[in-house]
JSON list of C-alpha atoms in Angstrom, two decimals:
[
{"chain": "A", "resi": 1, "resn": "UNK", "atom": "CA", "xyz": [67.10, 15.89, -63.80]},
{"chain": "A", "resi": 2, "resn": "UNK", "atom": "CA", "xyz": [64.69, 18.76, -62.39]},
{"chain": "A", "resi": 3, "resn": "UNK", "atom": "CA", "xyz": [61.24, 17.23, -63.49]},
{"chain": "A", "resi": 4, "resn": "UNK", "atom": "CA", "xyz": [59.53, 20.81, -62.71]},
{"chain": "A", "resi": 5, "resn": "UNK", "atom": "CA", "xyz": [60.69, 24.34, -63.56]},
{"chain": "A", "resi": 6, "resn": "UNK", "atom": "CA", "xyz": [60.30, 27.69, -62.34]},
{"chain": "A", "resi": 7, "resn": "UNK", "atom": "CA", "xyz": [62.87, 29.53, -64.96]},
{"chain": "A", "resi": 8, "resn": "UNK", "atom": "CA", "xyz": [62.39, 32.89, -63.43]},
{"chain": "A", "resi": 9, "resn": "UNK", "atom": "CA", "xyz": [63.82, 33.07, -59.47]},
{"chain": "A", "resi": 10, "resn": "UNK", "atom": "CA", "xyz": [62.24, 36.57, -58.35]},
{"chain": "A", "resi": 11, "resn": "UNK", "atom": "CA", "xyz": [59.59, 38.47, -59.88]},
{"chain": "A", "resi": 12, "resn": "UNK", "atom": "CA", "xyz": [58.63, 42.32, -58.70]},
{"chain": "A", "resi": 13, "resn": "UNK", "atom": "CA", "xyz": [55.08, 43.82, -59.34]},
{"chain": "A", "resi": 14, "resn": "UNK", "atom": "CA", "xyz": [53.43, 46.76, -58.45]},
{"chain": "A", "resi": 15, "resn": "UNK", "atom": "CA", "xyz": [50.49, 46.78, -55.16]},
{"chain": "A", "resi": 16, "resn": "UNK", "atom": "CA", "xyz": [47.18, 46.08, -56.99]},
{"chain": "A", "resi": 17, "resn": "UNK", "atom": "CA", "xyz": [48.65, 44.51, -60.37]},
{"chain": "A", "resi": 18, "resn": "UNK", "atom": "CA", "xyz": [48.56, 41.02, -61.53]},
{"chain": "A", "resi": 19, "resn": "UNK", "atom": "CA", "xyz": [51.45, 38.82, -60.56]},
{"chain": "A", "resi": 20, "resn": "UNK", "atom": "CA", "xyz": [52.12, 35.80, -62.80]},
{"chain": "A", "resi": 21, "resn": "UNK", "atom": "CA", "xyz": [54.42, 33.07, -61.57]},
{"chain": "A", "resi": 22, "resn": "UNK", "atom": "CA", "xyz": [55.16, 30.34, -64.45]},
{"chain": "A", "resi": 23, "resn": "UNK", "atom": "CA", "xyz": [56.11, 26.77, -63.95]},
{"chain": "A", "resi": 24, "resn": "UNK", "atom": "CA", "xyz": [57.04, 24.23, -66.71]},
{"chain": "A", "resi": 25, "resn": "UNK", "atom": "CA", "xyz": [57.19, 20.13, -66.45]},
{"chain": "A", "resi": 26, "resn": "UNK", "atom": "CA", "xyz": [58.92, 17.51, -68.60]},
{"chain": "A", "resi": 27, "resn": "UNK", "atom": "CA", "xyz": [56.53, 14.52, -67.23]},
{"chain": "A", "resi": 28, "resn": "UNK", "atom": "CA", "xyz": [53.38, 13.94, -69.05]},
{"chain": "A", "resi": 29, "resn": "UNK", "atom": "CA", "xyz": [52.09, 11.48, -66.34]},
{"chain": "A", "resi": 30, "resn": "UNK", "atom": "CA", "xyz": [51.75, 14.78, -64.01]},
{"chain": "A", "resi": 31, "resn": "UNK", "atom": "CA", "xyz": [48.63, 15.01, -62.76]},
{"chain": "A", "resi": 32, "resn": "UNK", "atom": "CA", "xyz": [48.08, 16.46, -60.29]},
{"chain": "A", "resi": 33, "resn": "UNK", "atom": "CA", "xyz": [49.52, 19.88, -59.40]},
{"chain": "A", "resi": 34, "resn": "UNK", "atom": "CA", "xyz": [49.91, 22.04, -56.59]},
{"chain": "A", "resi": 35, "resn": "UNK", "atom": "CA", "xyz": [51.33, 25.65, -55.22]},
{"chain": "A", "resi": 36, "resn": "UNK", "atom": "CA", "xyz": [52.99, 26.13, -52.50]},
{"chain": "A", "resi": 37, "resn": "UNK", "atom": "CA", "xyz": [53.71, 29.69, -50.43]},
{"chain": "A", "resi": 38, "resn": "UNK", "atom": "CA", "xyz": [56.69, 29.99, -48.29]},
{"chain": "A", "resi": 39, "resn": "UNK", "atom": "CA", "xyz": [57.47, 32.96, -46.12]},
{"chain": "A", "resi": 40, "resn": "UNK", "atom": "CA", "xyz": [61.39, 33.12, -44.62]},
{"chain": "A", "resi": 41, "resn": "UNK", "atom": "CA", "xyz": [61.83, 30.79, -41.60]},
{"chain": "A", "resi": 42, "resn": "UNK", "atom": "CA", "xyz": [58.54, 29.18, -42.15]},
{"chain": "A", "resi": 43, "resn": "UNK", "atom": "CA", "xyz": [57.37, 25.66, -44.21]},
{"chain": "A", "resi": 44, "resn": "UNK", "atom": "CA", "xyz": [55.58, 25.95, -47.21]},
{"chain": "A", "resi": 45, "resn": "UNK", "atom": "CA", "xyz": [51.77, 26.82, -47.01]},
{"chain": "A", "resi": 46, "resn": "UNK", "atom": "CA", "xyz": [49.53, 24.95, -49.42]},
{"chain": "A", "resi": 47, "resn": "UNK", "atom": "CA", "xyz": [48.14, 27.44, -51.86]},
{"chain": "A", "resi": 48, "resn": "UNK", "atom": "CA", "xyz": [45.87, 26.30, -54.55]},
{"chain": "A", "resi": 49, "resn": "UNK", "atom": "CA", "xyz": [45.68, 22.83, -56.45]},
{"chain": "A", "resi": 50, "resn": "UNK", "atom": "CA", "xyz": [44.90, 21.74, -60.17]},
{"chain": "A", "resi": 51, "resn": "UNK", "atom": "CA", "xyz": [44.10, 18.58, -61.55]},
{"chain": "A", "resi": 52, "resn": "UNK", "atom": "CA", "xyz": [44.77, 17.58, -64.93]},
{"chain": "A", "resi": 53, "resn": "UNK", "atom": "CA", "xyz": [41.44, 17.18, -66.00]},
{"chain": "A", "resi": 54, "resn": "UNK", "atom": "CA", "xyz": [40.78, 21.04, -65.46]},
{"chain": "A", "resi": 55, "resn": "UNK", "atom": "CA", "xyz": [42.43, 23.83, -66.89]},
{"chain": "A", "resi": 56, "resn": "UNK", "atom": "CA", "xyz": [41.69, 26.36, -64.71]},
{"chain": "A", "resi": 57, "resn": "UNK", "atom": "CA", "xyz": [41.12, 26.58, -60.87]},
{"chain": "A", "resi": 58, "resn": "UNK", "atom": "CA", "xyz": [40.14, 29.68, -59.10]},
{"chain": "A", "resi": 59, "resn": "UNK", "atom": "CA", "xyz": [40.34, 30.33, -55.61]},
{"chain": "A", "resi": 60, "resn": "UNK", "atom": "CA", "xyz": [39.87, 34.06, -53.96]},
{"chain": "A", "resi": 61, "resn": "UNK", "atom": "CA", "xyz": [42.07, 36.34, -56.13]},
{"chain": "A", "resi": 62, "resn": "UNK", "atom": "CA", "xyz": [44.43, 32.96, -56.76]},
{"chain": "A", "resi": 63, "resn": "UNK", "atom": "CA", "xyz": [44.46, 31.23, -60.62]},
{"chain": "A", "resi": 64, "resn": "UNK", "atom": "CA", "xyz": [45.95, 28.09, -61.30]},
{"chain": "A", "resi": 65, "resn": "UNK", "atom": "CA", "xyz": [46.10, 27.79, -65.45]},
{"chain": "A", "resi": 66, "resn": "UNK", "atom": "CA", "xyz": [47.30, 23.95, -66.65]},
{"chain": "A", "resi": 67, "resn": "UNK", "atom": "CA", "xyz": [48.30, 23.87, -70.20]},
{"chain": "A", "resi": 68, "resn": "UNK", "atom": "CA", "xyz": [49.28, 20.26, -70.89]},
{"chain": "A", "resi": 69, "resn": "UNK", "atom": "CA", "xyz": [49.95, 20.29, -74.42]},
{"chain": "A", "resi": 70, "resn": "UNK", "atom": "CA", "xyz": [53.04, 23.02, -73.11]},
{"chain": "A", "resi": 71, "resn": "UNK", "atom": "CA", "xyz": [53.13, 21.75, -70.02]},
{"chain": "A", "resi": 72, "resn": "UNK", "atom": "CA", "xyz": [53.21, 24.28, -68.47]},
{"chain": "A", "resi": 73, "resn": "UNK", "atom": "CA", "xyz": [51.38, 25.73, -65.20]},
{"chain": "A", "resi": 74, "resn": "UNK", "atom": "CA", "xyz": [50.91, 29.39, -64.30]},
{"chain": "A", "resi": 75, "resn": "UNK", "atom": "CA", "xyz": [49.43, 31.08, -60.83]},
{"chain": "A", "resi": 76, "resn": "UNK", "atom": "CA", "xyz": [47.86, 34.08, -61.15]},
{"chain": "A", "resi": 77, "resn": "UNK", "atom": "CA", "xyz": [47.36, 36.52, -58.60]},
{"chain": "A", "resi": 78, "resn": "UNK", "atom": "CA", "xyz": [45.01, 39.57, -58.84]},
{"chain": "A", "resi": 79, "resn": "UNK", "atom": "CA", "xyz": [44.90, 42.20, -57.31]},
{"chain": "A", "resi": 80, "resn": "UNK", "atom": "CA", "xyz": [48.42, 41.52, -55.75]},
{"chain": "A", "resi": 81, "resn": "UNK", "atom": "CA", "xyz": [48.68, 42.56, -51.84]},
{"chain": "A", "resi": 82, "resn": "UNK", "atom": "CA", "xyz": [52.29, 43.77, -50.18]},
{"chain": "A", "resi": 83, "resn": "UNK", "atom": "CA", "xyz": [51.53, 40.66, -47.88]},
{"chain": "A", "resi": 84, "resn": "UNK", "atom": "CA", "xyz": [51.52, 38.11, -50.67]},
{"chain": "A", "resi": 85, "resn": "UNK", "atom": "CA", "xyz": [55.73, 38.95, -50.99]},
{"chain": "A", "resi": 86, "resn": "UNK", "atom": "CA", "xyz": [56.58, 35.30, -50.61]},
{"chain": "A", "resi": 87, "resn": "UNK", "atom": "CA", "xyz": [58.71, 32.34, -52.16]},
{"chain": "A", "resi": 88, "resn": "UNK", "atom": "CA", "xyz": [56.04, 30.65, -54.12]},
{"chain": "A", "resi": 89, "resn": "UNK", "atom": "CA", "xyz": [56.78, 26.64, -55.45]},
{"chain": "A", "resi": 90, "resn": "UNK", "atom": "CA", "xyz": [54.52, 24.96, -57.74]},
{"chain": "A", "resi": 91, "resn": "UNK", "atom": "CA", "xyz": [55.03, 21.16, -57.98]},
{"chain": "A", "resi": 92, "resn": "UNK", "atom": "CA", "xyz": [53.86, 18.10, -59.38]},
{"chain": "A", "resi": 93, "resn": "UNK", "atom": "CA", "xyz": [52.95, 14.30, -58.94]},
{"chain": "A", "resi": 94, "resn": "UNK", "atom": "CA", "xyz": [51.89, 11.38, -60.95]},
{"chain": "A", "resi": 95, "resn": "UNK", "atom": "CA", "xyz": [49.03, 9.22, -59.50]},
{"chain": "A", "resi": 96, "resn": "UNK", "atom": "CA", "xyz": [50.90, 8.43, -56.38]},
{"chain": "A", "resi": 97, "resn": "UNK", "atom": "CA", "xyz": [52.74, 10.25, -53.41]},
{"chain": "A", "resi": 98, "resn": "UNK", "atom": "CA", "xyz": [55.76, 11.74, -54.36]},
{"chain": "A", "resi": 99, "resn": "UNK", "atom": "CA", "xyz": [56.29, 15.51, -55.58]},
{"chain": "A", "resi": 100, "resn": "UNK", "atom": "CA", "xyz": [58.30, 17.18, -58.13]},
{"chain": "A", "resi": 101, "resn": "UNK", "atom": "CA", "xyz": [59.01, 20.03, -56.78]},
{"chain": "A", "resi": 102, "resn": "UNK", "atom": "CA", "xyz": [60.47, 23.72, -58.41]},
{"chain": "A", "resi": 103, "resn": "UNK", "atom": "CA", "xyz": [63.14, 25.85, -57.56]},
{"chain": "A", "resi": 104, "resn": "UNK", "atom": "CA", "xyz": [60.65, 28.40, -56.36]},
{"chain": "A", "resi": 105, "resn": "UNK", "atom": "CA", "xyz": [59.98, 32.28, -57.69]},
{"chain": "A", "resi": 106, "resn": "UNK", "atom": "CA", "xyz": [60.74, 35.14, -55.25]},
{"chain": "A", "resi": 107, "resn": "UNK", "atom": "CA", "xyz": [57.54, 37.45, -55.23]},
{"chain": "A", "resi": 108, "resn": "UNK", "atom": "CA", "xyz": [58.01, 41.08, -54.39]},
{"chain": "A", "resi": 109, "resn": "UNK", "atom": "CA", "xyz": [54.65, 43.33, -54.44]},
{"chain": "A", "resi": 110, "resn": "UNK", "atom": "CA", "xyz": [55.71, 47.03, -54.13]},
{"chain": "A", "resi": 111, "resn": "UNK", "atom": "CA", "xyz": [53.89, 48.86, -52.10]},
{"chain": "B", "resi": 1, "resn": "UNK", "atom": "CA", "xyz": [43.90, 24.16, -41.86]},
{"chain": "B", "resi": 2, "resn": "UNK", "atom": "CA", "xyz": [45.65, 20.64, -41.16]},
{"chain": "B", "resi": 3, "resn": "UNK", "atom": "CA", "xyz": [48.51, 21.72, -38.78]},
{"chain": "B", "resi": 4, "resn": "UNK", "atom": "CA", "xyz": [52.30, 19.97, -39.04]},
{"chain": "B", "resi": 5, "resn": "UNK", "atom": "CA", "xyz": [54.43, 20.83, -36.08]},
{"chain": "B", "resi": 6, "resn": "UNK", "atom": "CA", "xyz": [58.02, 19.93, -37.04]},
{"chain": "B", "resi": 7, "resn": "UNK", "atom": "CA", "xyz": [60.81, 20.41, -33.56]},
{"chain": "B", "resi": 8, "resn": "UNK", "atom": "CA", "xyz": [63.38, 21.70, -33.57]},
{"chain": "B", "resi": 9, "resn": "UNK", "atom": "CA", "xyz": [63.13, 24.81, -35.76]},
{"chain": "B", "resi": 10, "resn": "UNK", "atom": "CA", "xyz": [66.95, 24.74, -35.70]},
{"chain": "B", "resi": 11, "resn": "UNK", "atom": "CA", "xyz": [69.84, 22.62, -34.34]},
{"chain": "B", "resi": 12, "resn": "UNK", "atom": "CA", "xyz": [73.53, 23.26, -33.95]},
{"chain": "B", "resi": 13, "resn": "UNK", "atom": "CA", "xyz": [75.63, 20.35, -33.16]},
{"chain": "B", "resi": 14, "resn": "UNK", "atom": "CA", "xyz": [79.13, 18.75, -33.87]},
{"chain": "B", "resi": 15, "resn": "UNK", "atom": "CA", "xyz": [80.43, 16.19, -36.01]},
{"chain": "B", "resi": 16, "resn": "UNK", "atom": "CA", "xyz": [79.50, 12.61, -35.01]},
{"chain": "B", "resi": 17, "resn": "UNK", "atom": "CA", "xyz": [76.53, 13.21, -32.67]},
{"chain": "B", "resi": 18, "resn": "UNK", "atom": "CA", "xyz": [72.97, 12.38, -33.77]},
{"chain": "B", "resi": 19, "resn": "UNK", "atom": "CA", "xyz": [70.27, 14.58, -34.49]},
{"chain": "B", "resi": 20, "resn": "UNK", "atom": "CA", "xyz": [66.46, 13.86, -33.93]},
{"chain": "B", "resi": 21, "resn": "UNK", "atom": "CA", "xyz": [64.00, 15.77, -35.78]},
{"chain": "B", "resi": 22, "resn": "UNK", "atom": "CA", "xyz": [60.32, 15.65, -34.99]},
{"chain": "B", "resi": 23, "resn": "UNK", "atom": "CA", "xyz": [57.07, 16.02, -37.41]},
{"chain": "B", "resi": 24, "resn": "UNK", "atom": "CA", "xyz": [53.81, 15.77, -35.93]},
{"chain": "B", "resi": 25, "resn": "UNK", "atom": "CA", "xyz": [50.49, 16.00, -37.30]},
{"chain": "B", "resi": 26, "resn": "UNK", "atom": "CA", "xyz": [48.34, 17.91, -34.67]},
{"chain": "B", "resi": 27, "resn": "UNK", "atom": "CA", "xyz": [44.66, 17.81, -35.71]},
{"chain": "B", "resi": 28, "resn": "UNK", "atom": "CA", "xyz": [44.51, 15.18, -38.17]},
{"chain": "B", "resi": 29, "resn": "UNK", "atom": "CA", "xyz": [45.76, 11.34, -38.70]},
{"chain": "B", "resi": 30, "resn": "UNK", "atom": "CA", "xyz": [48.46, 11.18, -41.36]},
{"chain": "B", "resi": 31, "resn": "UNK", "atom": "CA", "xyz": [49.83, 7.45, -42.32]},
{"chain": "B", "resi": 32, "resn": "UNK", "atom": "CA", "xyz": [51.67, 9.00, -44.26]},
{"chain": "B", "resi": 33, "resn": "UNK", "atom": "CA", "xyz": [54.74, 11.35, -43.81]},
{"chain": "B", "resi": 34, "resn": "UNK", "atom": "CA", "xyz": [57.48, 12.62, -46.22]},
{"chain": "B", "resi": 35, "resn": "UNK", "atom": "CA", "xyz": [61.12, 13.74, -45.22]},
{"chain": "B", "resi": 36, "resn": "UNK", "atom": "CA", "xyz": [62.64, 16.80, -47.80]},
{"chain": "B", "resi": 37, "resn": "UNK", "atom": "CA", "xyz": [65.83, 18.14, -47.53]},
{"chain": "B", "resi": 38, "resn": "UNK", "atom": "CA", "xyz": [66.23, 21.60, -48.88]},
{"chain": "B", "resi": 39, "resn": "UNK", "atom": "CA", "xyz": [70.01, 23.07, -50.61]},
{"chain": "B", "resi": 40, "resn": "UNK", "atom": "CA", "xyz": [70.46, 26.62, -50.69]},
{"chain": "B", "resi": 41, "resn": "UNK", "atom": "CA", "xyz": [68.57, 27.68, -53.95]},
{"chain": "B", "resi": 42, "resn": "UNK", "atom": "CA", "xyz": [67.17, 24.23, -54.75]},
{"chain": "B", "resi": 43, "resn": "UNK", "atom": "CA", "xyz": [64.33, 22.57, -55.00]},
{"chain": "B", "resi": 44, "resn": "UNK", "atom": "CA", "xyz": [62.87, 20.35, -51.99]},
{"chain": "B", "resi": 45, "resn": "UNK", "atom": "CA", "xyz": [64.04, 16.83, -52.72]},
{"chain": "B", "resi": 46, "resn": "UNK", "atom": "CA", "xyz": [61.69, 13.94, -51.50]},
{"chain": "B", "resi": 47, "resn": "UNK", "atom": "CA", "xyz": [64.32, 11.90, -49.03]},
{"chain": "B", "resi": 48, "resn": "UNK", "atom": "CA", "xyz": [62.12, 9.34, -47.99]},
{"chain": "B", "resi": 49, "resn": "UNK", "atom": "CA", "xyz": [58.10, 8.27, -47.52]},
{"chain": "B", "resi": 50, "resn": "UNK", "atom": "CA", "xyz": [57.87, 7.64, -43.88]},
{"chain": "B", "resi": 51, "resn": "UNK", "atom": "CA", "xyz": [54.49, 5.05, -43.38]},
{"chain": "B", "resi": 52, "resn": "UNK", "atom": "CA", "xyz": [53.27, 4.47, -39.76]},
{"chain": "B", "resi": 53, "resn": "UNK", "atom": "CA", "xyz": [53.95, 0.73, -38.91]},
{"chain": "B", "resi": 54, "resn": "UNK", "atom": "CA", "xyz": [55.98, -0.14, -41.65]},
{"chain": "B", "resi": 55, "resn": "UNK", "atom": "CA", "xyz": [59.26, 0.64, -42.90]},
{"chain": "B", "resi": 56, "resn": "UNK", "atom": "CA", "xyz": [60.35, 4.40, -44.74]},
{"chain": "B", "resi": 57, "resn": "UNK", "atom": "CA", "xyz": [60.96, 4.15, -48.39]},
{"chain": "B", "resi": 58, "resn": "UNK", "atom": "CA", "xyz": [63.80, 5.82, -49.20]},
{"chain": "B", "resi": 59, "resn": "UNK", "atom": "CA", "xyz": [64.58, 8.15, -52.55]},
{"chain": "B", "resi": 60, "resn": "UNK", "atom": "CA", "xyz": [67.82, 6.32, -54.64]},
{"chain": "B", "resi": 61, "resn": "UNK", "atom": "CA", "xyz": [71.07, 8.40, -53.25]},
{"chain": "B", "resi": 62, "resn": "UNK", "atom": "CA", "xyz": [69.81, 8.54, -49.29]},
{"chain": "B", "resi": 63, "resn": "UNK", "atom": "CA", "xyz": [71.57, 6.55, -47.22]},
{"chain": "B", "resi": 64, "resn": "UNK", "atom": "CA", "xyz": [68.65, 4.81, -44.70]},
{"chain": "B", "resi": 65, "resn": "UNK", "atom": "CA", "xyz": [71.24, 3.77, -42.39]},
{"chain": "B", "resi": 66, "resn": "UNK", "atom": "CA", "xyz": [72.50, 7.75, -41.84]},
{"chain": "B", "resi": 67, "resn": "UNK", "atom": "CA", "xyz": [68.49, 8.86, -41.40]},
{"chain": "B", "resi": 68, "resn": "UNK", "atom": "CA", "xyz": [66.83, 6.88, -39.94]},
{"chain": "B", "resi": 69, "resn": "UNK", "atom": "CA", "xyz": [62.98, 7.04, -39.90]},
{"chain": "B", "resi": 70, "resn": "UNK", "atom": "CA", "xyz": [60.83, 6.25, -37.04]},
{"chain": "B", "resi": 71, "resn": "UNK", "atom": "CA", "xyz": [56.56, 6.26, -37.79]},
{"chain": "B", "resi": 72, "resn": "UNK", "atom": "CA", "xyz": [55.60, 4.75, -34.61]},
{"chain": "B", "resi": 73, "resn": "UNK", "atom": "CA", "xyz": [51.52, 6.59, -34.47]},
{"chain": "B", "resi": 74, "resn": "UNK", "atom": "CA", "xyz": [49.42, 8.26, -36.91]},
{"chain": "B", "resi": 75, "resn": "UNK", "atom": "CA", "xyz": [50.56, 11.81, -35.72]},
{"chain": "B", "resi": 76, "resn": "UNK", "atom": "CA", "xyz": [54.24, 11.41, -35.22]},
{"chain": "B", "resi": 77, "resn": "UNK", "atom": "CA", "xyz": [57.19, 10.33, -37.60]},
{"chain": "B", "resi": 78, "resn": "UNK", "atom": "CA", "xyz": [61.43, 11.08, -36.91]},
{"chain": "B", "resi": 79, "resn": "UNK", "atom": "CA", "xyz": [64.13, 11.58, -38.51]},
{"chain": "B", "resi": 80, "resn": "UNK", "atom": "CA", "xyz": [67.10, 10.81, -36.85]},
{"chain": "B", "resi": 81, "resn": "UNK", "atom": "CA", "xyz": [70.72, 11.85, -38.65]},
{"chain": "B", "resi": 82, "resn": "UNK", "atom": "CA", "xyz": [73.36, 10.04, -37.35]},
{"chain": "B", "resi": 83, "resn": "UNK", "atom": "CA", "xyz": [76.60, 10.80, -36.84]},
{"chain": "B", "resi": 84, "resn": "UNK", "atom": "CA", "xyz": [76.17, 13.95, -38.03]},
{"chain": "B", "resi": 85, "resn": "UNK", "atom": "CA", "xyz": [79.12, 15.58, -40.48]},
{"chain": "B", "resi": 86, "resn": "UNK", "atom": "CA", "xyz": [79.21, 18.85, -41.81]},
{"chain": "B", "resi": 87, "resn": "UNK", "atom": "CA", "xyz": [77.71, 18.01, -45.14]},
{"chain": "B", "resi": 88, "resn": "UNK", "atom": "CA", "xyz": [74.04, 17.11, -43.63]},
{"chain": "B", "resi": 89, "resn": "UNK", "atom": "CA", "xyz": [73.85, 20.51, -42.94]},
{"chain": "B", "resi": 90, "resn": "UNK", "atom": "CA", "xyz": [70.94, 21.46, -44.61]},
{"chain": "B", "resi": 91, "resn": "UNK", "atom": "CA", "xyz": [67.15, 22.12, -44.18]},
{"chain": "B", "resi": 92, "resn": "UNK", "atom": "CA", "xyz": [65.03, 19.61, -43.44]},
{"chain": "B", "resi": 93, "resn": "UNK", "atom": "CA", "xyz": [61.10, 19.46, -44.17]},
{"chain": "B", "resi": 94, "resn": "UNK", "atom": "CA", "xyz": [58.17, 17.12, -43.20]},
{"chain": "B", "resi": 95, "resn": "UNK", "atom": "CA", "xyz": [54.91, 17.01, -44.47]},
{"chain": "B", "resi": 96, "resn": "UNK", "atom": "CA", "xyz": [52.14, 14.85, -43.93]},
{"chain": "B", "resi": 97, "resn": "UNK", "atom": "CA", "xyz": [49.28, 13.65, -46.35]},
{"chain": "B", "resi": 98, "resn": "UNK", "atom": "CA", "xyz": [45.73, 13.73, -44.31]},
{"chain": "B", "resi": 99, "resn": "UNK", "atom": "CA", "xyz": [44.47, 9.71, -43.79]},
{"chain": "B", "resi": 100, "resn": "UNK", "atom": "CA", "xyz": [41.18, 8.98, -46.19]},
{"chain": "B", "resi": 101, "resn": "UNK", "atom": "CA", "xyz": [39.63, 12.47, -47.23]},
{"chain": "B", "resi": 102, "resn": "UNK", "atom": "CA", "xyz": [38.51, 11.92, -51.05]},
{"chain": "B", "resi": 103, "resn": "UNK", "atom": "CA", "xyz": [39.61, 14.37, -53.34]},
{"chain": "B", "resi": 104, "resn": "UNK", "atom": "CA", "xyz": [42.52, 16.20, -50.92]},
{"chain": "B", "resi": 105, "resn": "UNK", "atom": "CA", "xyz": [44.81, 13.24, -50.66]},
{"chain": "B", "resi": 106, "resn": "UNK", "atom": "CA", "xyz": [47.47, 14.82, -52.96]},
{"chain": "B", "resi": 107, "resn": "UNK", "atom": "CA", "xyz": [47.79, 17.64, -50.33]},
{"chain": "B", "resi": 108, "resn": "UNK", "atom": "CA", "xyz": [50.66, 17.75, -48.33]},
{"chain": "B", "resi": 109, "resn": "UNK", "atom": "CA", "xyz": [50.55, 20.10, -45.24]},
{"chain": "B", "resi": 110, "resn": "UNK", "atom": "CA", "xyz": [54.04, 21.21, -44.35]},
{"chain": "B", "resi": 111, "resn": "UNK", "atom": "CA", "xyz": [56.07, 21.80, -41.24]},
{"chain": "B", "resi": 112, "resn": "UNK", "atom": "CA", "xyz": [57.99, 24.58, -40.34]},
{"chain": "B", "resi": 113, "resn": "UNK", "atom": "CA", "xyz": [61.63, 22.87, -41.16]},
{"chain": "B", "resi": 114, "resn": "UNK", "atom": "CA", "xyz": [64.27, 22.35, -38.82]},
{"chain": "B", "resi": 115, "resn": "UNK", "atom": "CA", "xyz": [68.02, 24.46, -40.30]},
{"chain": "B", "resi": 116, "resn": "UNK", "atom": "CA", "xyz": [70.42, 21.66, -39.05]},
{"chain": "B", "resi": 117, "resn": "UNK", "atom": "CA", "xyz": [74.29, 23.10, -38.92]},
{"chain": "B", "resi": 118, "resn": "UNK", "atom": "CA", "xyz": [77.07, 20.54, -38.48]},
{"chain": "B", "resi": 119, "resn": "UNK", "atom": "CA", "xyz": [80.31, 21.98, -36.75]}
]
């Protein structure tokens, strides 16, 4: 049973627009929540973190938005950079040590 | 950043030899380690938690007697697949959690994965 969700697989946007990757959860003991970048042949790259007492974490041109009443988690990048074209995971853990993690979303920023 | 160093980046082998994959933390203390395995457009799924001086915890389905987890020092945990058969082919991830910093202890800095191919 996939506890997190990341419905959409690739995403395309434009050099300089906003890119907005969404990520859903069925567990309501989440709480805390990260976002992970992965380019090809390399491990995942810590991102940006959120936890569930905030809604909203900014970091550089990075966004984390937590709705928890949806349950759902978005990352928001702005302006979006060619070199930001990555495999981005968000996922999830309840007050302990393991992760749920997503299926991932394929970012392409056109140059 | 906290650096993970996972060796080798990929491994060929055949069908019944072991396998021994490396993680190390290189600039911090991690007493904590976790094992992923990676399918082809899947999620990472947690295998095991790997503590130093104790014995891994392994995730319901993994068979601790085929990977076998070594956590020997604060910077260095294994992962040994034995008898290796074509359907451990896979990619394998460590990460390790960062020993006693308050508020970051939910971060997990990854390695680099090792793409294991059983012949």
């Amino acid at each position: 049973d996939q506890q997190v969700k990341q419905n959409s697989p690739s995403l395309s946007v434009q050099e300089g627009r906003i890119s907005i990757l969404n990520c859903d959860y069925t567990n309501s003991m989440f709480d805390y929540f990260l976002w992970y970048k992965k380019y090809p042949a390399e491990g995942p790259t810590f991102l940006i973190s959120i936890s569930s007492i905030k809604d909203k974490n900014e970091d550089g041109r990075f966004t984390v938005f937590l709705n928890k009443s949806a349950k759902h988690l978005s990352l928001h990048i702005v302006p979006s950079q060619p070199g930001d074209s990555a495999v981005y995971f968000c996922a999830a853990s309840a007050a302990g040590n393991q992760f749920y993690f997503g299926t991932g979303t394929s970012l392409t920023v056109i140059p | 950043g906290a650096v993970v160093s996972q060796h080798p980046s990929r491994v060929i082998c055949k069908s019944g030899t072991s396998v021994k994959i490396e993680c190390r933390s290189l600039d911090f203390q991690a007493t904590t380690m976790f094992w992923y395995r990676q399918f082809p457009k899947q999620s990472l799924m947690l295998m095991a938690t790997s503590n130093e001086g104790s014995k891994a915890t392994y995730e319901q389905g993994v068979e601790k007697d085929k990977f076998l987890i070594n956590h020997a020092s604060l910077t260095l945990s294994t992962l040994t697949v034995t008898s290796a058969h074509p359907e451990d082919s896979s990619f394998y991830i460590c990460s390790a959690r960062e020993q006693g910093l308050a508020g970051v202890k939910n971060i997990q800095y990854f390695g680099a994965g090792t793409r294991l191919s059983v012949l």
